[in-house]
Tab-separated table of N, CA and C in Angstrom:
chain	number	residue	atom	x	y	z
A	1	MET	N	31.330	-27.805	-16.624
A	1	MET	CA	31.791	-28.605	-15.421
A	1	MET	C	30.701	-28.903	-14.454
A	2	PHE	N	29.698	-28.047	-14.325
A	2	PHE	CA	28.660	-28.232	-13.375
A	2	PHE	C	27.763	-29.379	-13.754
A	3	ALA	N	27.741	-29.845	-15.004
A	3	ALA	CA	26.955	-30.922	-15.462
A	3	ALA	C	27.614	-32.239	-15.172
A	4	VAL	N	28.944	-32.284	-15.036
A	4	VAL	CA	29.658	-33.554	-14.992
A	4	VAL	C	29.206	-34.445	-13.933
A	5	PRO	N	28.990	-33.901	-12.611
A	5	PRO	CA	28.526	-34.751	-11.538
A	5	PRO	C	27.260	-35.509	-11.828
A	6	SER	N	26.329	-34.815	-12.508
A	6	SER	CA	24.985	-35.382	-12.791
A	6	SER	C	25.152	-36.575	-13.668
A	7	PHE	N	25.996	-36.454	-14.712
A	7	PHE	CA	26.246	-37.632	-15.632
A	7	PHE	C	27.052	-38.738	-14.946
A	8	VAL	N	27.996	-38.339	-14.149
A	8	VAL	CA	28.825	-39.362	-13.448
A	8	VAL	C	27.888	-40.165	-12.524
A	9	TRP	N	27.050	-39.488	-11.739
A	9	TRP	CA	26.191	-40.173	-10.806
A	9	TRP	C	25.087	-40.979	-11.536
A	10	ALA	N	24.718	-40.568	-12.737
A	10	ALA	CA	23.770	-41.352	-13.508
A	10	ALA	C	24.313	-42.674	-13.858
A	11	THR	N	25.650	-42.828	-13.939
A	11	THR	CA	26.283	-44.118	-14.346
A	11	THR	C	26.263	-45.113	-13.087
A	12	GLY	N	25.900	-44.623	-11.901
A	12	GLY	CA	25.907	-45.434	-10.738
A	12	GLY	C	27.176	-45.125	-9.859
A	13	SER	N	28.022	-44.356	-10.349
A	13	SER	CA	29.185	-43.942	-9.515
A	13	SER	C	28.747	-42.918	-8.504
A	14	THR	N	29.224	-42.996	-7.365
A	14	THR	CA	28.855	-42.009	-6.280
A	14	THR	C	30.079	-41.179	-5.945
A	15	PHE	N	31.040	-41.059	-6.848
A	15	PHE	CA	32.210	-40.280	-6.582
A	15	PHE	C	31.847	-38.860	-6.318
A	16	GLY	N	32.292	-38.321	-5.179
A	16	GLY	CA	32.000	-36.931	-4.804
A	16	GLY	C	30.674	-36.731	-4.138
A	17	ALA	N	29.822	-37.747	-4.130
A	17	ALA	CA	28.447	-37.589	-3.669
A	17	ALA	C	28.259	-38.152	-2.204
A	18	ARG	N	29.074	-39.204	-1.892
A	18	ARG	CA	28.893	-39.821	-0.593
A	18	ARG	C	28.879	-39.003	0.595
A	19	THR	N	29.797	-37.920	0.598
A	19	THR	CA	29.812	-37.043	1.790
A	19	THR	C	29.101	-35.753	1.612
A	20	THR	N	28.705	-35.505	0.454
A	20	THR	CA	28.144	-34.094	0.097
A	20	THR	C	26.642	-34.089	-0.233
A	21	VAL	N	26.044	-35.304	-0.454
A	21	VAL	CA	24.677	-35.372	-0.915
A	21	VAL	C	23.957	-36.375	0.038
A	22	SER	N	22.584	-36.141	0.176
A	22	SER	CA	21.789	-36.928	1.031
A	22	SER	C	22.013	-38.495	0.735
A	23	PRO	N	22.185	-39.259	1.782
A	23	PRO	CA	22.362	-40.730	1.652
A	23	PRO	C	21.275	-41.377	0.844
A	24	SER	N	20.101	-40.935	0.912
A	24	SER	CA	18.980	-41.568	0.215
A	24	SER	C	19.179	-41.336	-1.305
A	25	LEU	N	19.656	-40.160	-1.658
A	25	LEU	CA	19.876	-39.826	-3.092
A	25	LEU	C	21.141	-40.641	-3.593
A	26	VAL	N	22.190	-40.705	-2.762
A	26	VAL	CA	23.321	-41.562	-3.130
A	26	VAL	C	22.873	-43.015	-3.377
A	27	GLN	N	22.120	-43.546	-2.526
A	27	GLN	CA	21.570	-44.963	-2.722
A	27	GLN	C	20.809	-45.123	-3.940
A	28	LEU	N	19.950	-44.111	-4.300
A	28	LEU	CA	19.167	-44.183	-5.630
A	28	LEU	C	20.183	-44.254	-6.775
A	29	ALA	N	21.218	-43.389	-6.767
A	29	ALA	CA	22.208	-43.359	-7.839
A	29	ALA	C	22.942	-44.733	-7.896
A	30	ARG	N	23.368	-45.152	-6.721
A	30	ARG	CA	24.132	-46.430	-6.630
A	30	ARG	C	23.309	-47.590	-7.127
A	31	ASP	N	22.020	-47.630	-6.780
A	31	ASP	CA	21.129	-48.709	-7.218
A	31	ASP	C	20.653	-48.671	-8.679
A	32	GLY	N	20.970	-47.501	-9.275
A	32	GLY	CA	20.514	-47.338	-10.674
A	32	GLY	C	19.057	-47.296	-10.886
A	33	VAL	N	18.272	-46.698	-9.943
A	33	VAL	CA	16.898	-46.607	-10.044
A	33	VAL	C	16.517	-45.830	-11.276
A	34	PRO	N	15.754	-46.479	-12.165
A	34	PRO	CA	15.570	-45.834	-13.509
A	34	PRO	C	15.046	-44.350	-13.496
A	35	TRP	N	14.040	-44.088	-12.653
A	35	TRP	CA	13.439	-42.805	-12.672
A	35	TRP	C	14.520	-41.755	-12.127
A	36	PHE	N	15.349	-42.184	-11.193
A	36	PHE	CA	16.310	-41.283	-10.635
A	36	PHE	C	17.515	-41.053	-11.589
A	37	VAL	N	17.847	-42.111	-12.314
A	37	VAL	CA	18.856	-41.924	-13.354
A	37	VAL	C	18.356	-40.969	-14.470
A	38	ALA	N	17.094	-41.099	-14.779
A	38	ALA	CA	16.544	-40.172	-15.733
A	38	ALA	C	16.526	-38.739	-15.247
A	39	VAL	N	16.247	-38.520	-13.951
A	39	VAL	CA	16.387	-37.216	-13.372
A	39	VAL	C	17.760	-36.682	-13.420
A	40	LEU	N	18.731	-37.534	-13.151
A	40	LEU	CA	20.131	-37.062	-13.189
A	40	LEU	C	20.563	-36.687	-14.651
A	41	VAL	N	20.134	-37.509	-15.603
A	41	VAL	CA	20.472	-37.255	-16.967
A	41	VAL	C	19.800	-35.922	-17.495
A	42	VAL	N	18.476	-35.779	-17.174
A	42	VAL	CA	17.846	-34.543	-17.573
A	42	VAL	C	18.407	-33.414	-16.855
A	43	THR	N	18.831	-33.488	-15.631
A	43	THR	CA	19.480	-32.366	-14.850
A	43	THR	C	20.762	-32.095	-15.536
A	44	GLY	N	21.548	-33.052	-15.943
A	44	GLY	CA	22.774	-32.805	-16.600
A	44	GLY	C	22.596	-32.038	-17.866
A	45	PHE	N	21.594	-32.494	-18.645
A	45	PHE	CA	21.359	-31.781	-19.919
A	45	PHE	C	20.903	-30.300	-19.714
A	46	LEU	N	20.087	-30.128	-18.650
A	46	LEU	CA	19.598	-28.766	-18.414
A	46	LEU	C	20.770	-27.878	-17.954
A	47	LYS	N	21.744	-28.468	-17.304
A	47	LYS	CA	23.005	-27.689	-16.902
A	47	LYS	C	23.776	-27.301	-18.232
A	48	LEU	N	23.784	-28.277	-19.148
A	48	LEU	CA	24.511	-27.912	-20.491
A	48	LEU	C	23.722	-26.870	-21.177
A	49	VAL	N	22.355	-26.901	-21.229
A	49	VAL	CA	21.588	-25.869	-21.819
A	49	VAL	C	21.805	-24.548	-21.128
A	50	GLY	N	21.919	-24.539	-19.809
A	50	GLY	CA	22.249	-23.346	-19.076
A	50	GLY	C	23.548	-22.778	-19.479
A	51	ALA	N	24.544	-23.630	-19.724
A	51	ALA	CA	25.826	-23.172	-20.192
A	51	ALA	C	25.711	-22.504	-21.636
A	52	LEU	N	24.946	-23.039	-22.445
A	52	LEU	CA	24.726	-22.578	-23.803
A	52	LEU	C	23.939	-21.198	-23.667
A	53	LEU	N	23.002	-21.127	-22.770
A	53	LEU	CA	22.294	-19.807	-22.543
A	53	LEU	C	23.246	-18.767	-22.117
A	54	GLY	N	24.097	-19.151	-21.141
A	54	GLY	CA	25.087	-18.186	-20.663
A	54	GLY	C	25.993	-17.630	-21.764
A	55	ILE	N	26.468	-18.566	-22.606
A	55	ILE	CA	27.300	-18.227	-23.698
A	55	ILE	C	26.510	-17.309	-24.753
A	56	GLY	N	25.229	-17.735	-24.919
A	56	GLY	CA	24.374	-16.976	-25.803
A	56	GLY	C	24.113	-15.549	-25.371
A	57	LEU	N	24.131	-15.319	-24.125
A	57	LEU	CA	23.857	-13.935	-23.579
A	57	LEU	C	25.075	-13.050	-23.685
A	58	THR	N	26.182	-13.523	-24.350
A	58	THR	CA	27.331	-12.679	-24.439
A	58	THR	C	27.351	-11.734	-25.667
A	59	ARG	N	26.444	-11.978	-26.616
A	59	ARG	CA	26.311	-11.050	-27.731
A	59	ARG	C	24.943	-11.000	-28.225
A	60	ALA	N	24.622	-9.923	-28.978
A	60	ALA	CA	23.334	-9.631	-29.496
A	60	ALA	C	22.798	-10.766	-30.423
A	61	ARG	N	21.560	-11.015	-30.398
A	61	ARG	CA	20.935	-12.024	-31.222
A	61	ARG	C	19.733	-11.377	-31.968
A	62	GLY	N	19.072	-12.145	-32.751
A	62	GLY	CA	17.835	-11.659	-33.483
A	62	GLY	C	16.689	-11.478	-32.443
A	63	ALA	N	15.662	-10.745	-32.889
A	63	ALA	CA	14.621	-10.422	-31.880
A	63	ALA	C	13.991	-11.612	-31.271
A	64	ARG	N	13.600	-12.641	-31.985
A	64	ARG	CA	12.972	-13.768	-31.491
A	64	ARG	C	13.849	-14.577	-30.465
A	65	ILE	N	15.107	-14.796	-30.901
A	65	ILE	CA	16.100	-15.520	-30.014
A	65	ILE	C	16.282	-14.656	-28.782
A	66	SER	N	16.435	-13.352	-28.909
A	66	SER	CA	16.659	-12.556	-27.795
A	66	SER	C	15.577	-12.586	-26.719
A	67	ARG	N	14.332	-12.619	-27.222
A	67	ARG	CA	13.263	-12.778	-26.208
A	67	ARG	C	13.324	-14.041	-25.450
A	68	PHE	N	13.584	-15.134	-26.276
A	68	PHE	CA	13.669	-16.477	-25.616
A	68	PHE	C	14.804	-16.514	-24.625
A	69	MET	N	15.939	-15.936	-24.914
A	69	MET	CA	17.112	-15.994	-24.062
A	69	MET	C	16.920	-15.135	-22.824
A	70	VAL	N	16.287	-13.989	-22.982
A	70	VAL	CA	16.035	-13.143	-21.821
A	70	VAL	C	14.980	-13.778	-20.900
A	71	PHE	N	13.979	-14.426	-21.503
A	71	PHE	CA	12.937	-15.101	-20.762
A	71	PHE	C	13.664	-16.272	-19.879
A	72	CYS	N	14.502	-17.058	-20.561
A	72	CYS	CA	15.201	-18.141	-19.892
A	72	CYS	C	16.226	-17.610	-18.917
A	73	GLY	N	16.873	-16.508	-19.210
A	73	GLY	CA	17.852	-15.879	-18.333
A	73	GLY	C	17.195	-15.498	-17.068
A	74	GLY	N	16.053	-14.777	-17.170
A	74	GLY	CA	15.340	-14.289	-15.976
A	74	GLY	C	14.839	-15.496	-15.098
A	75	GLY	N	14.343	-16.503	-15.812
A	75	GLY	CA	13.880	-17.717	-15.099
A	75	GLY	C	15.071	-18.380	-14.425
A	76	SER	N	16.225	-18.557	-15.073
A	76	SER	CA	17.318	-19.279	-14.474
A	76	SER	C	17.846	-18.462	-13.282
A	77	ALA	N	17.926	-17.157	-13.357
A	77	ALA	CA	18.386	-16.355	-12.260
A	77	ALA	C	17.538	-16.630	-10.953
A	78	ILE	N	16.186	-16.695	-11.185
A	78	ILE	CA	15.353	-16.897	-10.023
A	78	ILE	C	15.512	-18.390	-9.583
A	79	LEU	N	15.408	-19.315	-10.475
A	79	LEU	CA	15.470	-20.712	-10.033
A	79	LEU	C	16.677	-21.028	-9.282
A	80	LEU	N	17.891	-20.612	-9.753
A	80	LEU	CA	19.080	-20.843	-9.056
A	80	LEU	C	19.213	-20.139	-7.715
A	81	THR	N	18.849	-18.841	-7.770
A	81	THR	CA	19.019	-18.099	-6.511
A	81	THR	C	18.062	-18.646	-5.473
A	82	TRP	N	16.838	-18.934	-5.831
A	82	TRP	CA	15.815	-19.531	-4.893
A	82	TRP	C	16.329	-20.801	-4.328
A	83	HIS	N	16.808	-21.746	-5.215
A	83	HIS	CA	17.281	-23.065	-4.792
A	83	HIS	C	18.454	-22.887	-3.784
A	84	GLY	N	19.429	-22.051	-4.113
A	84	GLY	CA	20.565	-21.846	-3.197
A	84	GLY	C	20.169	-21.234	-1.952
A	85	GLY	N	19.143	-20.251	-2.009
A	85	GLY	CA	18.667	-19.655	-0.844
A	85	GLY	C	17.985	-20.557	0.113
A	86	LEU	N	17.227	-21.461	-0.377
A	86	LEU	CA	16.575	-22.509	0.429
A	86	LEU	C	17.690	-23.327	1.133
A	87	PHE	N	18.725	-23.739	0.472
A	87	PHE	CA	19.794	-24.429	1.087
A	87	PHE	C	20.535	-23.592	2.238
A	88	VAL	N	20.721	-22.376	1.968
A	88	VAL	CA	21.376	-21.530	2.961
A	88	VAL	C	20.423	-21.295	4.134
A	89	VAL	N	19.225	-20.981	3.954
A	89	VAL	CA	18.277	-20.674	5.038
A	89	VAL	C	18.116	-21.962	5.888
A	90	HIS	N	17.940	-23.093	5.190
A	90	HIS	CA	17.776	-24.362	6.020
A	90	HIS	C	19.031	-24.612	6.775
A	91	GLY	N	20.206	-24.356	6.202
A	91	GLY	CA	21.442	-24.654	6.925
A	91	GLY	C	21.636	-23.714	8.071
A	92	VAL	N	21.296	-22.421	7.954
A	92	VAL	CA	21.454	-21.532	9.038
A	92	VAL	C	20.436	-21.951	10.224
A	93	LEU	N	19.233	-22.308	9.796
A	93	LEU	CA	18.258	-22.743	10.821
A	93	LEU	C	18.711	-23.992	11.522
A	94	ALA	N	19.327	-24.920	10.777
A	94	ALA	CA	19.814	-26.185	11.359
A	94	ALA	C	21.016	-25.906	12.240
A	95	GLU	N	21.901	-25.061	11.802
A	95	GLU	CA	23.083	-24.785	12.614
A	95	GLU	C	22.694	-24.044	13.898
A	96	ALA	N	21.581	-23.273	13.867
A	96	ALA	CA	21.178	-22.558	14.998
A	96	ALA	C	20.352	-23.392	15.926
A	97	GLY	N	19.937	-24.571	15.477
A	97	GLY	CA	19.122	-25.505	16.347
A	97	GLY	C	17.669	-25.178	16.237
A	98	ALA	N	17.238	-24.279	15.295
A	98	ALA	CA	15.807	-23.961	15.133
A	98	ALA	C	15.082	-24.994	14.459
A	99	VAL	N	15.749	-25.870	13.610
A	99	VAL	CA	15.104	-26.972	12.959
A	99	VAL	C	15.919	-28.214	13.289
A	100	SER	N	15.291	-29.376	13.410
A	100	SER	CA	16.010	-30.582	13.679
A	100	SER	C	16.356	-31.243	12.339
A	101	VAL	N	17.523	-31.943	12.376
A	101	VAL	CA	18.031	-32.655	11.256
A	101	VAL	C	18.320	-34.054	11.638
A	102	GLU	N	17.856	-35.041	10.801
A	102	GLU	CA	18.122	-36.384	11.140
A	102	GLU	C	19.585	-36.627	11.234
A	103	PRO	N	20.020	-37.511	12.200
A	103	PRO	CA	21.450	-37.630	12.523
A	103	PRO	C	22.272	-37.970	11.320
A	104	ASP	N	21.765	-38.802	10.357
A	104	ASP	CA	22.560	-39.198	9.191
A	104	ASP	C	22.719	-38.085	8.164
A	105	LEU	N	21.937	-37.009	8.371
A	105	LEU	CA	21.999	-35.824	7.392
A	105	LEU	C	22.714	-34.620	8.097
A	106	ALA	N	22.973	-34.761	9.421
A	106	ALA	CA	23.607	-33.595	10.055
A	106	ALA	C	24.963	-33.211	9.445
A	107	ALA	N	25.728	-34.197	9.100
A	107	ALA	CA	27.056	-33.859	8.507
A	107	ALA	C	26.946	-33.154	7.155
A	108	LEU	N	25.829	-33.284	6.500
A	108	LEU	CA	25.559	-32.697	5.159
A	108	LEU	C	25.174	-31.242	5.288
A	109	THR	N	24.688	-30.813	6.422
A	109	THR	CA	24.224	-29.501	6.582
A	109	THR	C	25.268	-28.386	6.193
A	110	CYS	N	26.520	-28.645	6.663
A	110	CYS	CA	27.550	-27.670	6.265
A	110	CYS	C	27.816	-27.642	4.766
A	111	TRP	N	27.767	-28.749	4.108
A	111	TRP	CA	27.946	-28.739	2.688
A	111	TRP	C	26.882	-27.876	2.009
A	112	TYR	N	25.692	-28.138	2.407
A	112	TYR	CA	24.558	-27.311	1.764
A	112	TYR	C	24.671	-25.834	2.130
A	113	LEU	N	25.021	-25.593	3.345
A	113	LEU	CA	25.104	-24.215	3.857
A	113	LEU	C	26.259	-23.458	3.236
A	114	TYR	N	27.432	-24.087	3.182
A	114	TYR	CA	28.634	-23.414	2.773
A	114	TYR	C	29.085	-23.591	1.344
A	115	LEU	N	28.571	-24.714	0.706
A	115	LEU	CA	29.083	-24.985	-0.714
A	115	LEU	C	27.862	-24.948	-1.617
A	116	TRP	N	27.015	-25.845	-1.521
A	116	TRP	CA	25.932	-25.915	-2.545
A	116	TRP	C	25.013	-24.701	-2.580
A	117	GLY	N	24.539	-24.208	-1.429
A	117	GLY	CA	23.725	-23.023	-1.464
A	117	GLY	C	24.398	-21.792	-2.032
A	118	PRO	N	25.547	-21.483	-1.569
A	118	PRO	CA	26.197	-20.257	-2.206
A	118	PRO	C	26.488	-20.495	-3.632
A	119	TRP	N	26.912	-21.650	-4.035
A	119	TRP	CA	27.177	-21.988	-5.462
A	119	TRP	C	25.990	-21.703	-6.321
A	120	PHE	N	24.854	-22.140	-5.893
A	120	PHE	CA	23.599	-21.922	-6.670
A	120	PHE	C	23.288	-20.393	-6.697
A	121	ILE	N	23.449	-19.749	-5.575
A	121	ILE	CA	23.165	-18.343	-5.497
A	121	ILE	C	24.063	-17.508	-6.438
A	122	VAL	N	25.358	-17.837	-6.455
A	122	VAL	CA	26.244	-17.150	-7.373
A	122	VAL	C	25.916	-17.431	-8.795
A	123	GLY	N	25.462	-18.627	-9.102
A	123	GLY	CA	25.074	-18.932	-10.423
A	123	GLY	C	23.794	-18.116	-10.881
A	124	GLY	N	22.869	-17.960	-9.944
A	124	GLY	CA	21.608	-17.194	-10.184
A	124	GLY	C	22.019	-15.734	-10.417
A	125	LEU	N	22.849	-15.184	-9.568
A	125	LEU	CA	23.298	-13.798	-9.704
A	125	LEU	C	23.954	-13.538	-10.961
A	126	ALA	N	24.832	-14.597	-11.384
A	126	ALA	CA	25.585	-14.461	-12.666
A	126	ALA	C	24.564	-14.504	-13.852
A	127	PHE	N	23.549	-15.222	-13.789
A	127	PHE	CA	22.485	-15.226	-14.882
A	127	PHE	C	21.768	-13.894	-14.881
A	128	ALA	N	21.415	-13.353	-13.648
A	128	ALA	CA	20.800	-12.072	-13.506
A	128	ALA	C	21.691	-10.946	-14.194
A	129	GLY	N	22.951	-10.938	-13.802
A	129	GLY	CA	23.806	-9.937	-14.351
A	129	GLY	C	24.065	-10.102	-15.847
A	130	ALA	N	24.234	-11.326	-16.335
A	130	ALA	CA	24.382	-11.585	-17.790
A	130	ALA	C	23.137	-11.127	-18.481
A	131	THR	N	22.026	-11.437	-18.029
A	131	THR	CA	20.698	-11.020	-18.665
A	131	THR	C	20.603	-9.536	-18.691
A	132	ALA	N	20.904	-8.840	-17.549
A	132	ALA	CA	20.754	-7.423	-17.525
A	132	ALA	C	21.793	-6.762	-18.515
A	133	LEU	N	22.961	-7.246	-18.542
A	133	LEU	CA	24.012	-6.697	-19.540
A	133	LEU	C	23.592	-6.900	-20.907
A	134	TYR	N	22.963	-8.054	-21.216
A	134	TYR	CA	22.461	-8.317	-22.540
A	134	TYR	C	21.371	-7.382	-22.988
A	135	VAL	N	20.483	-6.959	-22.062
A	135	VAL	CA	19.286	-6.192	-22.363
A	135	VAL	C	19.740	-4.715	-22.465
A	136	ARG	N	20.610	-4.256	-21.685
A	136	ARG	CA	20.916	-2.823	-21.466
A	136	ARG	C	21.208	-2.091	-22.809
A	137	PRO	N	22.034	-2.568	-23.708
A	137	PRO	CA	22.303	-1.756	-24.876
A	137	PRO	C	21.281	-1.917	-26.003
A	138	ARG	N	20.211	-2.706	-25.845
A	138	ARG	CA	19.295	-2.988	-26.893
A	138	ARG	C	18.268	-1.899	-26.989
A	139	ARG	N	17.829	-1.627	-28.243
A	139	ARG	CA	16.788	-0.670	-28.364
A	139	ARG	C	15.408	-1.164	-27.902
A	140	ASP	N	15.204	-2.426	-27.965
A	140	ASP	CA	13.958	-3.015	-27.566
A	140	ASP	C	14.005	-3.509	-26.135
A	141	ARG	N	14.869	-2.849	-25.305
A	141	ARG	CA	15.049	-3.256	-23.864
A	141	ARG	C	13.802	-3.266	-23.015
A	142	ARG	N	12.844	-2.440	-23.313
A	142	ARG	CA	11.602	-2.373	-22.539
A	142	ARG	C	10.873	-3.693	-22.791
A	143	GLU	N	10.805	-4.135	-24.016
A	143	GLU	CA	10.102	-5.401	-24.347
A	143	GLU	C	10.830	-6.570	-23.756
A	144	LEU	N	12.233	-6.473	-23.937
A	144	LEU	CA	13.011	-7.612	-23.372
A	144	LEU	C	12.956	-7.728	-21.855
A	145	ARG	N	12.863	-6.640	-21.105
A	145	ARG	CA	12.700	-6.640	-19.735
A	145	ARG	C	11.353	-7.367	-19.361
A	146	LEU	N	10.350	-7.112	-20.132
A	146	LEU	CA	9.096	-7.760	-19.887
A	146	LEU	C	9.195	-9.257	-20.023
A	147	TYR	N	9.938	-9.683	-21.052
A	147	TYR	CA	10.179	-11.131	-21.233
A	147	TYR	C	10.984	-11.773	-20.058
A	148	GLY	N	11.980	-11.037	-19.584
A	148	GLY	CA	12.767	-11.404	-18.446
A	148	GLY	C	11.877	-11.490	-17.177
A	149	ALA	N	11.086	-10.494	-17.022
A	149	ALA	CA	10.184	-10.464	-15.827
A	149	ALA	C	9.163	-11.643	-15.822
A	150	VAL	N	8.624	-11.988	-17.030
A	150	VAL	CA	7.719	-13.077	-17.131
A	150	VAL	C	8.393	-14.369	-16.810
A	151	GLY	N	9.646	-14.549	-17.325
A	151	GLY	CA	10.440	-15.723	-17.071
A	151	GLY	C	10.764	-15.843	-15.581
A	152	ALA	N	11.109	-14.739	-14.994
A	152	ALA	CA	11.411	-14.734	-13.523
A	152	ALA	C	10.194	-15.102	-12.693
A	153	LEU	N	9.047	-14.456	-13.042
A	153	LEU	CA	7.828	-14.716	-12.319
A	153	LEU	C	7.357	-16.156	-12.418
A	154	GLY	N	7.471	-16.684	-13.652
A	154	GLY	CA	7.099	-18.144	-13.829
A	154	GLY	C	7.964	-19.037	-13.022
A	155	ALA	N	9.327	-18.721	-12.982
A	155	ALA	CA	10.277	-19.542	-12.192
A	155	ALA	C	9.980	-19.374	-10.767
A	156	LEU	N	9.603	-18.223	-10.271
A	156	LEU	CA	9.275	-18.025	-8.855
A	156	LEU	C	8.052	-18.806	-8.507
A	157	ILE	N	6.956	-18.763	-9.333
A	157	ILE	CA	5.824	-19.566	-9.069
A	157	ILE	C	6.075	-21.019	-9.027
A	158	LEU	N	6.890	-21.521	-10.054
A	158	LEU	CA	7.268	-22.947	-10.008
A	158	LEU	C	8.075	-23.293	-8.812
A	159	SER	N	8.946	-22.457	-8.397
A	159	SER	CA	9.811	-22.752	-7.240
A	159	SER	C	8.986	-22.789	-5.950
A	160	VAL	N	8.153	-21.759	-5.711
A	160	VAL	CA	7.354	-21.698	-4.525
A	160	VAL	C	6.418	-22.832	-4.450
A	161	THR	N	5.734	-23.171	-5.641
A	161	THR	CA	4.826	-24.263	-5.666
A	161	THR	C	5.475	-25.613	-5.375
A	162	SER	N	6.635	-25.917	-5.966
A	162	SER	CA	7.459	-27.112	-5.640
A	162	SER	C	7.847	-27.158	-4.198
A	163	ALA	N	8.325	-26.055	-3.646
A	163	ALA	CA	8.699	-26.016	-2.259
A	163	ALA	C	7.549	-26.344	-1.306
A	164	ALA	N	6.423	-25.750	-1.624
A	164	ALA	CA	5.185	-25.805	-0.730
A	164	ALA	C	4.634	-27.239	-0.769
A	165	THR	N	4.786	-27.940	-1.964
A	165	THR	CA	4.239	-29.280	-2.119
A	165	THR	C	5.261	-30.352	-1.691
A	166	GLY	N	6.444	-29.903	-1.449
A	166	GLY	CA	7.503	-30.890	-1.063
A	166	GLY	C	8.218	-31.596	-2.154
A	167	ILE	N	7.927	-31.086	-3.384
A	167	ILE	CA	8.570	-31.758	-4.577
A	167	ILE	C	10.005	-31.370	-4.698
A	168	GLY	N	10.318	-30.116	-4.469
A	168	GLY	CA	11.629	-29.565	-4.751
A	168	GLY	C	12.262	-28.905	-3.534
């Protein structure tokens, strides 16, 4: 379900986006800007991969697949939690008046603070929990924890770098 909006917006429809997403992003979707449509499609597929990963974490797999899934699970947990946390922190700062928000974006602050941010945080925590539950009964849990930590660290470095450079 989480992937559906990405694919819908990639078609040029802005259903559900006009009041909950930045107007500049809505305009890019409406205009069918090729690079943005590609971003939306890739994002939709990444969300589908995330769903498969979540399903995959529900039962034991072979050693190689387990390492890959725990690596991705740790990374997903950090990426989603970080992304949601940024939304929440910015929303709190904007609501408190500590940061200024452009007038056309002011109405969106509440959406990011109360819907999008918490939604991403819950998803990140769900991945963290699913990954931990997957690792716990395994004999090779020490090795798997290392893979999860490397995935989480990589995701954290990627997230901090993208935030610091203004990309994400």
